[in-house]
Amino acid sequence: MIEVKSKSRIRDKFILYFVVLSCLPVLLLGIVSLSAVSVSHRQSVNDLEYQVILEKSKNIKNFFDNIQSTLAIKVETLDAEALSKSNSLWQTSFAEALLKENTSFLEVSFADLQGKEIVKKSKTNKNPDLLYITKSLQFQKAIRGEATISSVHTKISGQAVTIMVPVFVEGGVHNVVIAEVDLSPINKLMKGTVLGSSGYILLLDESGTVVAGESIGSFAPGYNLSNWERVSRTLVIGGRYHSPVKNVPVVGSGMSISNINWSIFVEWPISDADNLINEIRNKILFAVFLSIIVVLLLAPIISSRLVYPIRLLEKTSREIEKGDFEQKVEIKTGDELQELGESFNRMAVGLKRLQELKNEFVFIAAHELRAPVTAIKGYLSLLLEGDAGELPKRVRDFISPVKQSNDRLVTLVSDLLDVARSEAGQLGISVVASDIKAQINSIIKEVQPLLMEKYIILTYEPEPDLPLVFVDETRFKEVIMNLVSNSIKYGSNNGWIKITHVVKNDIVETIVADNGRGISEEDQKHLFQKFFRADDVKKTPIQGTGLGLFITKELVEKMGGTITVKSSLGKGAAFTVAFRRG
Amino acid sequence: MKKIFVTFILLILALVWVTLYAGISRVEPTEKLESKIPHIYEKEDMPIDKISILVYYFIPKDRLDDSINNWKAVTDPHLQDLLKFHEVQFFGTSKISYDFFPQPIVGEKTGAEYETNISEHYGSGEMSSIIEEMTKRVLSEGGDYYDPKDTSGERGRRVYLVVFEGEGAAGSGDFGLISRSYLTLSAYQTFSSTFLAHEFYHTLGLPDNYDESSYVFGDSQQVSMLNLTSKDIMGYVRVPIESTYIERETLQKMGL
Ligand SMILES: [Zn+2]
């Protein structure tokens, strides 16, 4: 499990680097371009608004400048006294002329310095009442020589203001000319869309009352906006705020118009103002998202491709570790990895050669050792059996351990020869349908003395109709012998061994079970490896080469069978060898 | 794997941030403009966002012969003018509805008796006897014109408008009074809606824009009668209702 984890970790690293290195620049580029586009767009929106405001405020100023210059009457030829006695004749003709001169004049009147209207001409009323406007603040300013514009009057017929302009005679104020001015020309200027498809204007008089502009809800002309904090600001360009007028976010600019103290606002709903920029924005966002999705999709694929040769090398090295030197890695990347693969293959070839040399050496060594140790064994047996005369007890005591050691040597040499033959493929095996009952019975006879030594009971009760089994008789006997002698070797006194068969379809299983010391699960993993001996066994005086089960497995597999073990520590073991039925 | 997961989460957060904030302008929040509710002139605790007018036709007992049958049809267009004017002046912040009291009210006194104080236009003078009689006979339980089922007052501030079969025009308290002849005589046609509106606005507490004190002008002309001081509806009635207005300063004193 740990190795698998480390394998995916390098791929994860590749994915991580890949994602970080590709997505960061994309993100940064996206942010920079979004900000840049937005800043430049905002600047042009602000410029547009400022232009509209400037133009409209100029229009309004012109409107009032025109009126005031029309009303600025200077009488120079007559002296004041003569004028007073003229019975208001000149005022009458002036009033009539003025009413004709400017179409937005609804009413023109002259008031004397006491605030009494002396002449009045009206477009709507033939005989309008004359007022006494003495107390009007506007009038009081006018007689001090100041031209003034009143706050806006809202009427059913439209908006109007009263403009009072002093009439100078010989440098002094003589009368005040009063004009009621219809504001519909201004209203026309301010109405409708002034920017994009929904930008509108609000014109407020000095009291914060809406003079002109689109009627939006209650924000119609006449509405007082003096509690709107923005009204008090002299100049704001391109503020972005949630407008109370249309109840939407707007780009708003406001400016107060000098000398009449009115303020003009342009509000452009952001959704409209940013319409174009939003399209560009969406395109940039789309590009960013697409790039990142592509990176996310490609990262695992590319990483896997990068990691593939490494995993291949790792997998092959495992095979070689198991002793399979025939494995080759095929890496065709055309780079250092391919070179690594090639040298890896050369290393495998070298290892294989080493293995062969070793096997050859072991085979030769074992083969050369066999003759002497067998000879020693024979002569020792002769000696101990008394063929060279009765041995003194002392000599016999010395020779006995020599014989035991020599016997172990004989076994070791024979095992090594088996191993070497097996690995060199020199095991002569011919599989034929055989009666394994006879083999097993002959084994039981052979091991009888050993069983009796440890008081172990071996039971074998095969069914009479047990089918024939495809095995090499000699090798099968070797296998069962190995298993049985192991059971005896590692079994305790008074134990038991059972040999049974199970026929499954075309497979015949032979099971050798005992109630001996058993094998731990950890040891079961290595049980069939060369020279393996369990740690707890090593601590006992029981002798072994660690080759028995390795050879057994080799033999079973070479005969086309399988061997498995079921066991747990202290509860005995059951080895199952399975072969095809005859 | 954990690092990839964290990177992925960071990436998603970054994308969300970019989508929501990169290049998006900050919008200042809504400024709360308190919606303005108009009230009776200089009386902030008396809202007039809804006004319900009940219109009466009052005939002194000796003038039944002069009275007209179509008084509702005659008054209605002027009330419509008032509604239009009111809508423009209060730009929708105050709504008027009106009903006619079904039958005319026949006064207990003669016309001349009601008209004794005709010069006192703004105040209870001329109207006091009419108001007194109407309060007793129409508005009090047990009065001969009392209508217990009348619920029109629930539609807002109740104002009584009396079309008087006689001379004069006045406004006082909740009562406004206008001479029937102002509404029908051709000489007054241009201004009759303005007259009616003027008296109605007295019921909302608006004072006259007259200068009632006598004033001696420089040319020794002494003006002792009603001196018109303003062109707005409370000062200058003899204009068509389309051309008149309520002064900004007055509206400000009504909370607008
Ligand atoms: Zn009045």
mmCIF file of C-alpha atoms in Angstrom, chain B residues 7-233:
data_model
loop_
_atom_site.group_PDB
_atom_site.id
_atom_site.type_symbol
_atom_site.label_atom_id
_atom_site.label_comp_id
_atom_site.label_asym_id
_atom_site.label_seq_id
_atom_site.Cartn_x
_atom_site.Cartn_y
_atom_site.Cartn_z
ATOM 1 C CA THR B 7 -5.255 23.981 -4.818
ATOM 2 C CA PHE B 8 -8.546 23.134 -6.435
ATOM 3 C CA ILE B 9 -10.522 24.901 -3.710
ATOM 4 C CA LEU B 10 -8.236 27.955 -3.972
ATOM 5 C CA LEU B 11 -8.674 27.932 -7.726
ATOM 6 C CA ILE B 12 -12.443 27.866 -7.416
ATOM 7 C CA LEU B 13 -12.334 30.684 -4.858
ATOM 8 C CA ALA B 14 -10.093 32.711 -7.169
ATOM 9 C CA LEU B 15 -12.469 32.166 -10.085
ATOM 10 C CA VAL B 16 -15.462 33.145 -7.984
ATOM 11 C CA TRP B 17 -13.619 36.265 -6.868
ATOM 12 C CA VAL B 18 -12.671 37.132 -10.438
ATOM 13 C CA THR B 19 -16.230 36.621 -11.621
ATOM 14 C CA LEU B 20 -17.760 38.685 -8.855
ATOM 15 C CA TYR B 21 -15.220 41.424 -8.251
ATOM 16 C CA ALA B 22 -12.497 41.795 -10.868
ATOM 17 C CA GLY B 23 -13.262 44.934 -12.859
ATOM 18 C CA ILE B 24 -16.621 45.402 -11.178
ATOM 19 C CA SER B 25 -17.169 48.874 -9.809
ATOM 20 C CA ARG B 26 -18.143 49.330 -6.209
ATOM 21 C CA VAL B 27 -21.643 50.723 -5.872
ATOM 22 C CA GLU B 28 -22.458 52.904 -2.889
ATOM 23 C CA PRO B 29 -25.568 51.652 -1.142
ATOM 24 C CA THR B 30 -28.944 53.308 -1.402
ATOM 25 C CA GLU B 31 -29.300 56.565 0.385
ATOM 26 C CA LYS B 32 -32.438 56.324 2.427
ATOM 27 C CA LEU B 33 -34.663 59.163 1.382
ATOM 28 C CA GLU B 34 -37.423 59.177 3.932
ATOM 29 C CA SER B 35 -40.638 59.201 2.030
ATOM 30 C CA LYS B 36 -42.307 62.462 2.776
ATOM 31 C CA ILE B 37 -45.811 62.472 4.169
ATOM 32 C CA PRO B 38 -47.476 65.859 3.913
ATOM 33 C CA HIS B 39 -49.346 67.232 6.873
ATOM 34 C CA ILE B 40 -51.694 70.051 7.757
ATOM 35 C CA TYR B 41 -50.016 73.442 7.467
ATOM 36 C CA GLU B 42 -47.505 73.751 10.340
ATOM 37 C CA LYS B 43 -49.082 70.768 12.142
ATOM 38 C CA GLU B 44 -46.767 67.807 11.782
ATOM 39 C CA ASP B 45 -48.979 65.378 13.717
ATOM 40 C CA MET B 46 -51.864 65.661 11.265
ATOM 41 C CA PRO B 47 -50.992 63.751 8.097
ATOM 42 C CA ILE B 48 -52.899 64.364 4.900
ATOM 43 C CA ASP B 49 -51.569 61.585 2.728
ATOM 44 C CA LYS B 50 -55.210 60.675 2.243
ATOM 45 C CA ILE B 51 -58.017 63.187 2.245
ATOM 46 C CA SER B 52 -61.688 62.353 1.907
ATOM 47 C CA ILE B 53 -64.014 65.208 1.004
ATOM 48 C CA LEU B 54 -67.711 65.056 1.714
ATOM 49 C CA VAL B 55 -69.573 67.603 -0.393
ATOM 50 C CA TYR B 56 -72.865 69.148 0.819
ATOM 51 C CA TYR B 57 -75.319 71.463 -0.864
ATOM 52 C CA PHE B 58 -76.634 73.917 1.711
ATOM 53 C CA ILE B 59 -79.779 75.914 0.897
ATOM 54 C CA PRO B 60 -81.100 78.613 3.252
ATOM 55 C CA LYS B 61 -84.809 78.079 3.878
ATOM 56 C CA ASP B 62 -85.843 81.138 1.817
ATOM 57 C CA ARG B 63 -83.817 80.215 -1.259
ATOM 58 C CA LEU B 64 -85.309 76.869 -2.269
ATOM 59 C CA ASP B 65 -86.640 78.521 -5.422
ATOM 60 C CA ASP B 66 -83.150 79.598 -6.523
ATOM 61 C CA SER B 67 -81.617 76.201 -5.851
ATOM 62 C CA ILE B 68 -80.544 73.892 -8.641
ATOM 63 C CA ASN B 69 -81.129 70.177 -9.001
ATOM 64 C CA ASN B 70 -77.929 69.308 -10.842
ATOM 65 C CA TRP B 71 -75.589 70.582 -8.097
ATOM 66 C CA LYS B 72 -73.555 67.388 -8.116
ATOM 67 C CA ALA B 73 -72.987 67.522 -11.876
ATOM 68 C CA VAL B 74 -72.063 71.216 -11.589
ATOM 69 C CA THR B 75 -69.590 70.659 -8.748
ATOM 70 C CA ASP B 76 -67.991 67.491 -10.082
ATOM 71 C CA PRO B 77 -65.756 68.994 -12.836
ATOM 72 C CA HIS B 78 -64.372 71.518 -10.349
ATOM 73 C CA LEU B 79 -63.571 68.734 -7.915
ATOM 74 C CA GLN B 80 -61.847 66.893 -10.769
ATOM 75 C CA ASP B 81 -59.778 70.036 -11.421
ATOM 76 C CA LEU B 82 -58.893 70.145 -7.738
ATOM 77 C CA LEU B 83 -57.746 66.524 -7.834
ATOM 78 C CA LYS B 84 -55.517 67.232 -10.840
ATOM 79 C CA PHE B 85 -54.082 70.352 -9.215
ATOM 80 C CA HIS B 86 -53.507 68.552 -5.928
ATOM 81 C CA GLU B 87 -51.773 65.662 -7.659
ATOM 82 C CA VAL B 88 -49.334 68.039 -9.358
ATOM 83 C CA GLN B 89 -48.649 70.142 -6.260
ATOM 84 C CA PHE B 90 -48.170 67.152 -3.953
ATOM 85 C CA PHE B 91 -46.670 64.933 -6.710
ATOM 86 C CA GLY B 92 -48.617 61.947 -5.538
ATOM 87 C CA THR B 93 -47.811 62.130 -1.848
ATOM 88 C CA SER B 94 -51.391 63.115 -0.996
ATOM 89 C CA LYS B 95 -54.524 61.613 -2.510
ATOM 90 C CA ILE B 96 -57.998 63.125 -2.466
ATOM 91 C CA SER B 97 -61.250 61.244 -2.788
ATOM 92 C CA TYR B 98 -64.686 62.796 -2.587
ATOM 93 C CA ASP B 99 -68.321 61.882 -2.066
ATOM 94 C CA PHE B 100 -71.505 63.865 -2.352
ATOM 95 C CA PHE B 101 -73.948 63.934 0.522
ATOM 96 C CA PRO B 102 -77.016 62.542 -1.279
ATOM 97 C CA GLN B 103 -79.612 65.213 -0.555
ATOM 98 C CA PRO B 104 -79.333 69.004 -0.169
ATOM 99 C CA ILE B 105 -79.539 70.385 3.340
ATOM 100 C CA VAL B 106 -82.184 73.001 3.872
ATOM 101 C CA GLY B 107 -81.024 75.591 6.394
ATOM 102 C CA GLU B 108 -83.105 76.715 9.362
ATOM 103 C CA LYS B 109 -82.316 80.380 8.712
ATOM 104 C CA THR B 110 -82.667 82.766 5.803
ATOM 105 C CA GLY B 111 -79.874 83.452 3.356
ATOM 106 C CA ALA B 112 -79.378 86.982 4.659
ATOM 107 C CA GLU B 113 -78.928 85.667 8.190
ATOM 108 C CA TYR B 114 -76.107 83.364 7.064
ATOM 109 C CA GLU B 115 -74.426 86.105 4.993
ATOM 110 C CA THR B 116 -74.010 88.645 7.818
ATOM 111 C CA ASN B 117 -70.240 88.314 8.125
ATOM 112 C CA ILE B 118 -69.387 88.075 4.472
ATOM 113 C CA SER B 119 -66.214 90.173 4.663
ATOM 114 C CA GLU B 120 -64.555 87.767 7.065
ATOM 115 C CA HIS B 121 -63.345 85.347 4.471
ATOM 116 C CA TYR B 122 -60.771 83.259 6.297
ATOM 117 C CA GLY B 123 -62.004 82.369 9.734
ATOM 118 C CA SER B 124 -65.179 81.163 11.276
ATOM 119 C CA GLY B 125 -67.055 84.442 10.888
ATOM 120 C CA GLU B 126 -69.347 83.887 7.960
ATOM 121 C CA MET B 127 -69.439 80.173 8.358
ATOM 122 C CA SER B 128 -69.996 79.891 12.044
ATOM 123 C CA SER B 129 -73.748 79.674 11.840
ATOM 124 C CA ILE B 130 -73.620 77.183 8.963
ATOM 125 C CA ILE B 131 -70.942 75.074 10.688
ATOM 126 C CA GLU B 132 -72.931 75.140 13.907
ATOM 127 C CA GLU B 133 -76.108 74.059 12.185
ATOM 128 C CA MET B 134 -74.398 71.327 10.137
ATOM 129 C CA THR B 135 -72.563 69.951 13.140
ATOM 130 C CA LYS B 136 -75.871 69.689 14.943
ATOM 131 C CA ARG B 137 -78.033 68.334 12.134
ATOM 132 C CA VAL B 138 -75.605 66.309 10.007
ATOM 133 C CA LEU B 139 -72.655 65.201 12.079
ATOM 134 C CA SER B 140 -74.312 64.537 15.460
ATOM 135 C CA GLU B 141 -76.256 61.434 16.271
ATOM 136 C CA GLY B 142 -79.937 62.294 16.321
ATOM 137 C CA GLY B 143 -79.578 65.085 13.760
ATOM 138 C CA ASP B 144 -82.218 65.006 11.008
ATOM 139 C CA TYR B 145 -79.522 64.524 8.281
ATOM 140 C CA TYR B 146 -77.284 62.234 10.339
ATOM 141 C CA ASP B 147 -76.206 59.161 8.398
ATOM 142 C CA PRO B 148 -74.897 56.498 10.793
ATOM 143 C CA LYS B 149 -73.780 54.343 7.901
ATOM 144 C CA ASP B 150 -71.389 56.918 6.460
ATOM 145 C CA THR B 151 -67.881 55.483 6.613
ATOM 146 C CA SER B 152 -66.209 57.603 3.952
ATOM 147 C CA GLY B 153 -64.248 59.340 6.712
ATOM 148 C CA GLU B 154 -62.189 56.187 7.165
ATOM 149 C CA ARG B 155 -60.553 56.811 3.815
ATOM 150 C CA GLY B 156 -58.346 59.544 5.239
ATOM 151 C CA ARG B 157 -58.569 62.973 6.740
ATOM 152 C CA ARG B 158 -62.200 64.115 6.530
ATOM 153 C CA VAL B 159 -62.917 67.518 5.029
ATOM 154 C CA TYR B 160 -66.381 69.003 4.531
ATOM 155 C CA LEU B 161 -67.021 71.130 1.483
ATOM 156 C CA VAL B 162 -70.247 73.086 1.514
ATOM 157 C CA VAL B 163 -71.713 74.431 -1.708
ATOM 158 C CA PHE B 164 -73.745 77.359 -0.390
ATOM 159 C CA GLU B 165 -76.802 78.715 -2.115
ATOM 160 C CA GLY B 166 -75.814 82.285 -1.371
ATOM 161 C CA GLU B 167 -72.946 84.739 -1.489
ATOM 162 C CA GLY B 168 -69.396 84.184 -0.267
ATOM 163 C CA ALA B 169 -66.538 81.764 0.004
ATOM 164 C CA ALA B 170 -64.757 80.759 3.169
ATOM 165 C CA GLY B 171 -62.644 78.119 4.809
ATOM 166 C CA SER B 172 -62.378 77.304 8.481
ATOM 167 C CA GLY B 173 -61.392 74.225 10.376
ATOM 168 C CA ASP B 174 -62.562 71.168 8.505
ATOM 169 C CA PHE B 175 -65.186 73.178 6.618
ATOM 170 C CA GLY B 176 -64.784 74.874 3.270
ATOM 171 C CA LEU B 177 -67.584 76.926 1.817
ATOM 172 C CA ILE B 178 -68.121 78.101 -1.734
ATOM 173 C CA SER B 179 -70.990 80.006 -3.196
ATOM 174 C CA ARG B 180 -72.976 77.991 -5.702
ATOM 175 C CA SER B 181 -72.972 80.976 -8.021
ATOM 176 C CA TYR B 182 -69.153 80.926 -8.225
ATOM 177 C CA LEU B 183 -69.467 77.502 -9.748
ATOM 178 C CA THR B 184 -72.200 78.302 -12.255
ATOM 179 C CA LEU B 185 -72.069 81.993 -13.255
ATOM 180 C CA SER B 186 -70.313 82.487 -16.570
ATOM 181 C CA ALA B 187 -68.347 85.477 -15.232
ATOM 182 C CA TYR B 188 -66.552 83.192 -12.816
ATOM 183 C CA GLN B 189 -66.133 80.161 -15.083
ATOM 184 C CA THR B 190 -62.419 80.661 -15.672
ATOM 185 C CA PHE B 191 -61.638 80.851 -11.974
ATOM 186 C CA SER B 192 -64.332 78.799 -10.241
ATOM 187 C CA SER B 193 -62.099 75.750 -9.850
ATOM 188 C CA THR B 194 -59.392 78.003 -8.415
ATOM 189 C CA PHE B 195 -61.940 79.440 -5.937
ATOM 190 C CA LEU B 196 -63.027 75.993 -4.849
ATOM 191 C CA ALA B 197 -59.408 74.842 -4.483
ATOM 192 C CA HIS B 198 -58.538 77.982 -2.514
ATOM 193 C CA GLU B 199 -61.306 77.276 0.001
ATOM 194 C CA PHE B 200 -60.351 73.621 0.135
ATOM 195 C CA TYR B 201 -56.739 74.492 0.989
ATOM 196 C CA HIS B 202 -58.007 76.637 3.873
ATOM 197 C CA THR B 203 -59.327 73.380 5.352
ATOM 198 C CA LEU B 204 -55.727 72.092 5.239
ATOM 199 C CA GLY B 205 -54.694 75.099 7.304
ATOM 200 C CA LEU B 206 -53.233 77.283 4.568
ATOM 201 C CA PRO B 207 -53.565 80.996 5.330
ATOM 202 C CA ASP B 208 -54.391 83.603 2.732
ATOM 203 C CA ASN B 209 -51.531 85.268 0.972
ATOM 204 C CA TYR B 210 -53.285 88.572 1.421
ATOM 205 C CA ASP B 211 -52.080 91.544 3.178
ATOM 206 C CA GLU B 212 -55.111 92.560 5.112
ATOM 207 C CA SER B 213 -53.641 95.496 6.897
ATOM 208 C CA SER B 214 -54.149 98.776 5.156
ATOM 209 C CA TYR B 215 -50.975 100.098 3.643
ATOM 210 C CA VAL B 216 -50.173 103.638 2.588
ATOM 211 C CA PHE B 217 -48.191 103.714 -0.581
ATOM 212 C CA GLY B 218 -45.848 106.459 -1.632
ATOM 213 C CA ASP B 219 -48.379 107.935 -3.983
ATOM 214 C CA SER B 220 -50.731 108.422 -0.998
ATOM 215 C CA GLN B 221 -53.023 105.714 -2.199
ATOM 216 C CA GLN B 222 -54.283 103.847 0.797
ATOM 217 C CA VAL B 223 -55.241 100.256 0.209
ATOM 218 C CA SER B 224 -57.410 98.909 2.960
ATOM 219 C CA MET B 225 -59.042 95.993 1.262
ATOM 220 C CA LEU B 226 -57.506 92.646 0.444
ATOM 221 C CA ASN B 227 -54.080 93.263 -1.006
ATOM 222 C CA LEU B 228 -52.938 90.376 -3.177
ATOM 223 C CA THR B 229 -49.322 89.715 -2.319
ATOM 224 C CA SER B 230 -48.600 86.550 -4.166
ATOM 225 C CA LYS B 231 -49.517 84.925 -7.398
ATOM 226 C CA ASP B 232 -50.070 81.547 -5.764
ATOM 227 C CA ILE B 233 -53.471 80.009 -5.132
#
